[in-house]
PDB file of C-alpha atoms in Angstrom:
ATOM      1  CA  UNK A 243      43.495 -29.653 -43.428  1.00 36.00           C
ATOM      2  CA  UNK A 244      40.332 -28.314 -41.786  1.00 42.00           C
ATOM      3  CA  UNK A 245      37.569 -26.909 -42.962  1.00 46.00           C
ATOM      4  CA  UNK A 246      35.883 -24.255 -40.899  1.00 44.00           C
ATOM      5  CA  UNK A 247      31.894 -23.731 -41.297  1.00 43.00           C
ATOM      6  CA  UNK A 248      30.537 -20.121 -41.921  1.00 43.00           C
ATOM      7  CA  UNK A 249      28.669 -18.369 -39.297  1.00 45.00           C
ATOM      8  CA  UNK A 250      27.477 -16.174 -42.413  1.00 43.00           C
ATOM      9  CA  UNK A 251      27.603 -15.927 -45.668  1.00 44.00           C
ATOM     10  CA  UNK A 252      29.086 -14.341 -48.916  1.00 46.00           C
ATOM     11  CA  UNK A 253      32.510 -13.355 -47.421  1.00 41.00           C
ATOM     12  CA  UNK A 254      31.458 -12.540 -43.843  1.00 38.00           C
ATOM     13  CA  UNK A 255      32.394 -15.247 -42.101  1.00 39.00           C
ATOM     14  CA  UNK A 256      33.432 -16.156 -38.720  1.00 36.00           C
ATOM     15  CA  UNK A 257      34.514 -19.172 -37.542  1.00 38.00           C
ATOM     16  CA  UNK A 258      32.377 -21.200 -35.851  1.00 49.00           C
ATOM     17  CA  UNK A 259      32.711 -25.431 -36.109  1.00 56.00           C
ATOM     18  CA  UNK A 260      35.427 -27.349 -37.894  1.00 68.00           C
ATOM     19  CA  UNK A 261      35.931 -30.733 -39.347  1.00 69.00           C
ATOM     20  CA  UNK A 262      38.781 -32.357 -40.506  1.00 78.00           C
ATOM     21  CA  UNK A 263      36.907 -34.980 -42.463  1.00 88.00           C
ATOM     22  CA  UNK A 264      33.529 -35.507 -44.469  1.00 91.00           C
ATOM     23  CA  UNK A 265      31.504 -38.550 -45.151  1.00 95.00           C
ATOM     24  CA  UNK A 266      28.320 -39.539 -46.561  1.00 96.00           C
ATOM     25  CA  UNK A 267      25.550 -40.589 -43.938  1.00 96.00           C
ATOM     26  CA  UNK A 268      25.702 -43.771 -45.278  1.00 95.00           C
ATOM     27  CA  UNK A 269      26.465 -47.449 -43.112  1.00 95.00           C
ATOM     28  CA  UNK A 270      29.972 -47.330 -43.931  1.00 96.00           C
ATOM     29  CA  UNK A 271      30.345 -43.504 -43.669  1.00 96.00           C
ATOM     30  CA  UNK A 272      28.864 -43.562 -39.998  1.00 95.00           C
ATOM     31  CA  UNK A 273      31.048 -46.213 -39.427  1.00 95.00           C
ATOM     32  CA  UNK A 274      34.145 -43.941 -40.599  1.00 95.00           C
ATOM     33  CA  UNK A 275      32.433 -41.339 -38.460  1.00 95.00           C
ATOM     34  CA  UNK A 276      32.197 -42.921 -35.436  1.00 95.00           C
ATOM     35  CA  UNK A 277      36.089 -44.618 -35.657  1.00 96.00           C
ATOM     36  CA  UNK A 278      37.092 -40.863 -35.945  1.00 95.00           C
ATOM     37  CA  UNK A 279      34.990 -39.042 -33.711  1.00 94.00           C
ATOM     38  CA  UNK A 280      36.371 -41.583 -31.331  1.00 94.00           C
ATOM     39  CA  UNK A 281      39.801 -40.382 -31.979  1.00 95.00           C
ATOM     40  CA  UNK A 282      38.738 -36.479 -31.704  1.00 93.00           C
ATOM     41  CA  UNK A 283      38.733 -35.936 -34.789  1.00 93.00           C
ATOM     42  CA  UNK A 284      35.681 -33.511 -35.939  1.00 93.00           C
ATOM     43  CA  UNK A 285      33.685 -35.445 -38.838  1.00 95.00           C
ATOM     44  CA  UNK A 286      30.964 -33.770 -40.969  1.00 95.00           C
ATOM     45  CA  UNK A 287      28.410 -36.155 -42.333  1.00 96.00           C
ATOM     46  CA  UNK A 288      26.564 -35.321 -45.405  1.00 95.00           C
ATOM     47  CA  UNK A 289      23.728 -36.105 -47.877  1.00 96.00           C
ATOM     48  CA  UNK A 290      21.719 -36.185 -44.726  1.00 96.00           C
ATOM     49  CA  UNK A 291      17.915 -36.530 -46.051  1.00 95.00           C
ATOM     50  CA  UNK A 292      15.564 -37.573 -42.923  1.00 93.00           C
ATOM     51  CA  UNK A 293      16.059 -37.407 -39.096  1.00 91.00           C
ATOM     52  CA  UNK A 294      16.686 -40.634 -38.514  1.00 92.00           C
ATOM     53  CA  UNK A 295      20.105 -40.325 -40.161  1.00 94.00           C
ATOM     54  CA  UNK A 296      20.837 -36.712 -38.086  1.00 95.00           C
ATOM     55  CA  UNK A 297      20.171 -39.200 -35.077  1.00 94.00           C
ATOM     56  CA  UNK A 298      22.550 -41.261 -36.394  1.00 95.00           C
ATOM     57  CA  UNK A 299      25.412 -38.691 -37.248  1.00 96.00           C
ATOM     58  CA  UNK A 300      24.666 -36.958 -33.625  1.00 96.00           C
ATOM     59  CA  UNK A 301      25.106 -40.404 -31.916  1.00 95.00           C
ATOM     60  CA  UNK A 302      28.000 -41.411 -33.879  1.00 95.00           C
ATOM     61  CA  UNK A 303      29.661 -38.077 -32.583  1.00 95.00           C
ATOM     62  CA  UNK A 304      29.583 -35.877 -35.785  1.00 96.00           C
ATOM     63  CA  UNK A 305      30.521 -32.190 -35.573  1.00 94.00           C
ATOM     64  CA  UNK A 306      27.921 -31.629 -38.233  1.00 94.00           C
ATOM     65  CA  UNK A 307      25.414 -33.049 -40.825  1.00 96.00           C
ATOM     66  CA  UNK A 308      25.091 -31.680 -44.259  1.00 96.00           C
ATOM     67  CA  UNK A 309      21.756 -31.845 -45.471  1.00 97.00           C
ATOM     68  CA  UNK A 310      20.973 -31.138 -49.441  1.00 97.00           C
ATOM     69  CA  UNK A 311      18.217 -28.749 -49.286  1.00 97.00           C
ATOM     70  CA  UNK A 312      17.616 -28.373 -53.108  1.00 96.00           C
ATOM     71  CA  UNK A 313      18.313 -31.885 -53.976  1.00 97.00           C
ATOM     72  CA  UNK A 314      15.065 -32.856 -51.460  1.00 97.00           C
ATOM     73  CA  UNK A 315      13.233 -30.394 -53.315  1.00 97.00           C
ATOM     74  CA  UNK A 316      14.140 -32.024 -56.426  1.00 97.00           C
ATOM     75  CA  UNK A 317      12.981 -35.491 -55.252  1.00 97.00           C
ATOM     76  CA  UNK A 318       9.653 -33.552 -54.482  1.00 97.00           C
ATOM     77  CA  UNK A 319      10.595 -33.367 -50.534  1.00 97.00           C
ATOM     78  CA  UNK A 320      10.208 -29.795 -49.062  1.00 98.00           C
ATOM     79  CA  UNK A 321      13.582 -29.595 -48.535  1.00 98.00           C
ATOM     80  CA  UNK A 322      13.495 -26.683 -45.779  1.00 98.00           C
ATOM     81  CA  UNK A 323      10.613 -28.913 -43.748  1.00 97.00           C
ATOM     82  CA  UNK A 324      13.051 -31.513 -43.523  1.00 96.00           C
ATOM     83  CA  UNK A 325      15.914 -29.709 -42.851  1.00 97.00           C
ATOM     84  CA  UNK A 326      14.237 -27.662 -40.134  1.00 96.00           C
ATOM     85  CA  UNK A 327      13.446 -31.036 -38.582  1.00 95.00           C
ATOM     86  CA  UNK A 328      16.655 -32.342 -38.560  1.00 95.00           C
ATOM     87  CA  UNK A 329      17.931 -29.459 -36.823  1.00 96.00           C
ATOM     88  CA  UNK A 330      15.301 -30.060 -34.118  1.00 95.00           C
ATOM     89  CA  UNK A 331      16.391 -33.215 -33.819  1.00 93.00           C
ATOM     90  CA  UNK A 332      19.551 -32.444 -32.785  1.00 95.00           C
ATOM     91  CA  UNK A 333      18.877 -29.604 -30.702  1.00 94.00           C
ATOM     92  CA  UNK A 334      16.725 -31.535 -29.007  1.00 93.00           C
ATOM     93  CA  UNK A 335      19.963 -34.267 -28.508  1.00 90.00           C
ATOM     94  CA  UNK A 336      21.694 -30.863 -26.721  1.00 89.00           C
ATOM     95  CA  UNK A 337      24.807 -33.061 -27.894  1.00 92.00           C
ATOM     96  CA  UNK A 338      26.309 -30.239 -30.541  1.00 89.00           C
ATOM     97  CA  UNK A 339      26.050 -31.160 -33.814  1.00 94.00           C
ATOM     98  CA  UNK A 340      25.239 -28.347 -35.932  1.00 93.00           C
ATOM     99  CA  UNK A 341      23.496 -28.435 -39.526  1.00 95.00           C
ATOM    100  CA  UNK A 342      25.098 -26.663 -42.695  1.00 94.00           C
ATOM    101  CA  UNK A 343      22.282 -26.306 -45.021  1.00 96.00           C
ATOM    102  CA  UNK A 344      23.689 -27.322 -48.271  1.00 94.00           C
ATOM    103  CA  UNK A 345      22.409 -27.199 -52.096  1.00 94.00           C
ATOM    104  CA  UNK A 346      20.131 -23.885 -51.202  1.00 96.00           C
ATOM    105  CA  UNK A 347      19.066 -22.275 -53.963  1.00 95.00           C
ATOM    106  CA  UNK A 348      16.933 -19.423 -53.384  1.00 95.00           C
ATOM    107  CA  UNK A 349      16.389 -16.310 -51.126  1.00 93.00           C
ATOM    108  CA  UNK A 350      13.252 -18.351 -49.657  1.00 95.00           C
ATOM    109  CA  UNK A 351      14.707 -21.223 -48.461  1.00 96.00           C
ATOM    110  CA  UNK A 352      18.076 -19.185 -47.134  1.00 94.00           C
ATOM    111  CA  UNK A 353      15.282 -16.572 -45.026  1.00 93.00           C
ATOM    112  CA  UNK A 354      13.463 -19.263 -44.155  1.00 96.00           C
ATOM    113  CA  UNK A 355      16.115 -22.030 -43.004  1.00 96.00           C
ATOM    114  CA  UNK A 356      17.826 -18.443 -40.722  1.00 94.00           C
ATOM    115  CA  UNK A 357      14.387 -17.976 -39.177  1.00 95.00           C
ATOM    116  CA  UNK A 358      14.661 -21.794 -38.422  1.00 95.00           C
ATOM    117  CA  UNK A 359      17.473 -20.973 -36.071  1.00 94.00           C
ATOM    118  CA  UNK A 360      19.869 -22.569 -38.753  1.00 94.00           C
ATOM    119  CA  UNK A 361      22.637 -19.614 -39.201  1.00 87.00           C
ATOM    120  CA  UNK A 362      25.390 -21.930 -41.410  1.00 92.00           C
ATOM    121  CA  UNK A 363      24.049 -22.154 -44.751  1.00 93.00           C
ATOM    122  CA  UNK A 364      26.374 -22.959 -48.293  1.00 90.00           C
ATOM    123  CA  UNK A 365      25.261 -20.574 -51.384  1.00 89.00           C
ATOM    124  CA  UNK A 366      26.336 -20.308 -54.112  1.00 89.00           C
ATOM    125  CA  UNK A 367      28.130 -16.875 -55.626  1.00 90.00           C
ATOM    126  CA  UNK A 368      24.957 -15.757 -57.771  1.00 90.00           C
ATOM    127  CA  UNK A 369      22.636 -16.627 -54.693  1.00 91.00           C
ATOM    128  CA  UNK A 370      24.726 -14.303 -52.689  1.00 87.00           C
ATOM    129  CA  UNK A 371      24.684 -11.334 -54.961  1.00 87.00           C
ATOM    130  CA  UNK A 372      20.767 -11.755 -55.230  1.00 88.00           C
ATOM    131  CA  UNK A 373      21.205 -11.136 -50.842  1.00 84.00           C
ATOM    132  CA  UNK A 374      23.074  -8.300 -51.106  1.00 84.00           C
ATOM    133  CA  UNK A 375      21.361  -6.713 -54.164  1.00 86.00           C
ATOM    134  CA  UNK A 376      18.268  -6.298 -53.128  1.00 84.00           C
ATOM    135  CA  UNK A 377      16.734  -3.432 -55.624  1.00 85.00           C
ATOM    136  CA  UNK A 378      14.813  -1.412 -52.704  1.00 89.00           C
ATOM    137  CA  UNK A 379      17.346  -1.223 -50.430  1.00 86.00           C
ATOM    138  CA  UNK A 380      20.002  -0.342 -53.281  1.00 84.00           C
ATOM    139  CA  UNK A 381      17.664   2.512 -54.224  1.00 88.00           C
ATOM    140  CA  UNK A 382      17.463   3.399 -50.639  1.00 90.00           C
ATOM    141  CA  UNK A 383      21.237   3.496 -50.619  1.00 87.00           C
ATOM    142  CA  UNK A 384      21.228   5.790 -53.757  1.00 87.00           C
ATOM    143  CA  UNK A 385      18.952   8.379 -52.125  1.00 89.00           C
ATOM    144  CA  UNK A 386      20.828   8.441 -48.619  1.00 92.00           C
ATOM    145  CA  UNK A 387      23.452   9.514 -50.296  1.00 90.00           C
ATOM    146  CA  UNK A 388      22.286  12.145 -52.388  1.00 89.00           C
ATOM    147  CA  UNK A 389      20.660  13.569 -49.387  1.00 90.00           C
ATOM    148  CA  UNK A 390      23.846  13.387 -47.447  1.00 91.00           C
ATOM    149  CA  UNK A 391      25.930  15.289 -50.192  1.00 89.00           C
ATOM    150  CA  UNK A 392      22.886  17.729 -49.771  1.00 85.00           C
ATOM    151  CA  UNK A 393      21.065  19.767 -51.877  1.00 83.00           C
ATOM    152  CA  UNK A 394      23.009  20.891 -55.367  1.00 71.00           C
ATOM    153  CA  UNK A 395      25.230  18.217 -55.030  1.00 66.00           C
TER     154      UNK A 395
END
C-alpha cells in the first residue's frame, strides 16, 4: 500500500508525493530502485548521507530520498549542512525527487531544514508538541482571550 509524504507536520498534512516502496541507498537498493521506477512504480530511497548518493537516487528515478538528519549529527556530520545540500542537488537535477528529512530531533534543525526550502520533514510526537507549545505564544493565547471575554470576565 502507499505511503503518502507530509506536506506538514503533527497531524496537518496534505498529500503531496507517494511511494509504494522504500529502499536503502545502497548498490543493491538503487538497483531495486531503478527496476521499479522503470515500471512506474514510486520508490523512496533512504539512509541517504552525501550527495553523491541523492545523485544516484534522482538518476535511478526515485520519488524521494530519505536522509537521517540526527544520525549525521551523531557521526559528527552537521546533519542539516548535508541535508540542505542534497536537496540542492536535486533541485538543481529539476528531475523531482523530493527530500523527507528524517531522524530530526530538535526545533533547530526542523526551522532550519523549512528555511532550506525542505517542507517534508518526519518528527517525532514529543518534537511536535515542543512546535506547537511554544510558552510565549501560549501565554499570548491566554491573554487574547481574557481580553476578548472583556473586562470582569
Amino acid at each position: 500500500m502507499p505511503t503518502t509524504w507530509p506536506r506538514t507536520v503533527c497531524g496537518c498534512a496534505t498529500s503531496a508525493t507517494t511511494w509504494s516502496s522504500s529502499f536503502p541507498a545502497t548498490a543493491p537498493g538503487l538497483t531495486a530502485a531503478r527496476r521499479l521506477t522503470g515500471r512506474g512504480v514510486p520508490v523512496l530511497l533512504t539512509a541517504v548521507y552525501h550527495a553523491s548518493q541523492a545523485v544516484l537516487a534522482d538518476a535511478a528515478g526515485a520519488a524521494g530520498i530519505a536522509p537521517y538528519v540526527g544520525r549525521m549529527d551523531d557521526l559528527g556530520l552537521d546533519g542539516v549542512a548535508q541535508t540542505r545540500a542534497l536537496h540542492e542537488a536535486l533541485t538543481a537535477s529539476g528531475r523531482g525527487c523530493r527530500v523527507l528529512a528524517a531522524s530530526v530531533r530538535t526545533l533547530d534543525q526542523a526551522a532550519a531544514l523549512s528555511a532550506a526550502g525542505i517542507p517534508d520533514l518526519t518528527l517525532s510526537v514529543p518534537l511536535c508538541n515542543a512546535l506547537l507549545d511554544q510558552g510565549a505564544s501560549v501565554a499570548a493565547a491566554a491573554q487574547f482571550e481574557l481580553d476578548a471575554a472583556g473586562p470582569g470576565h
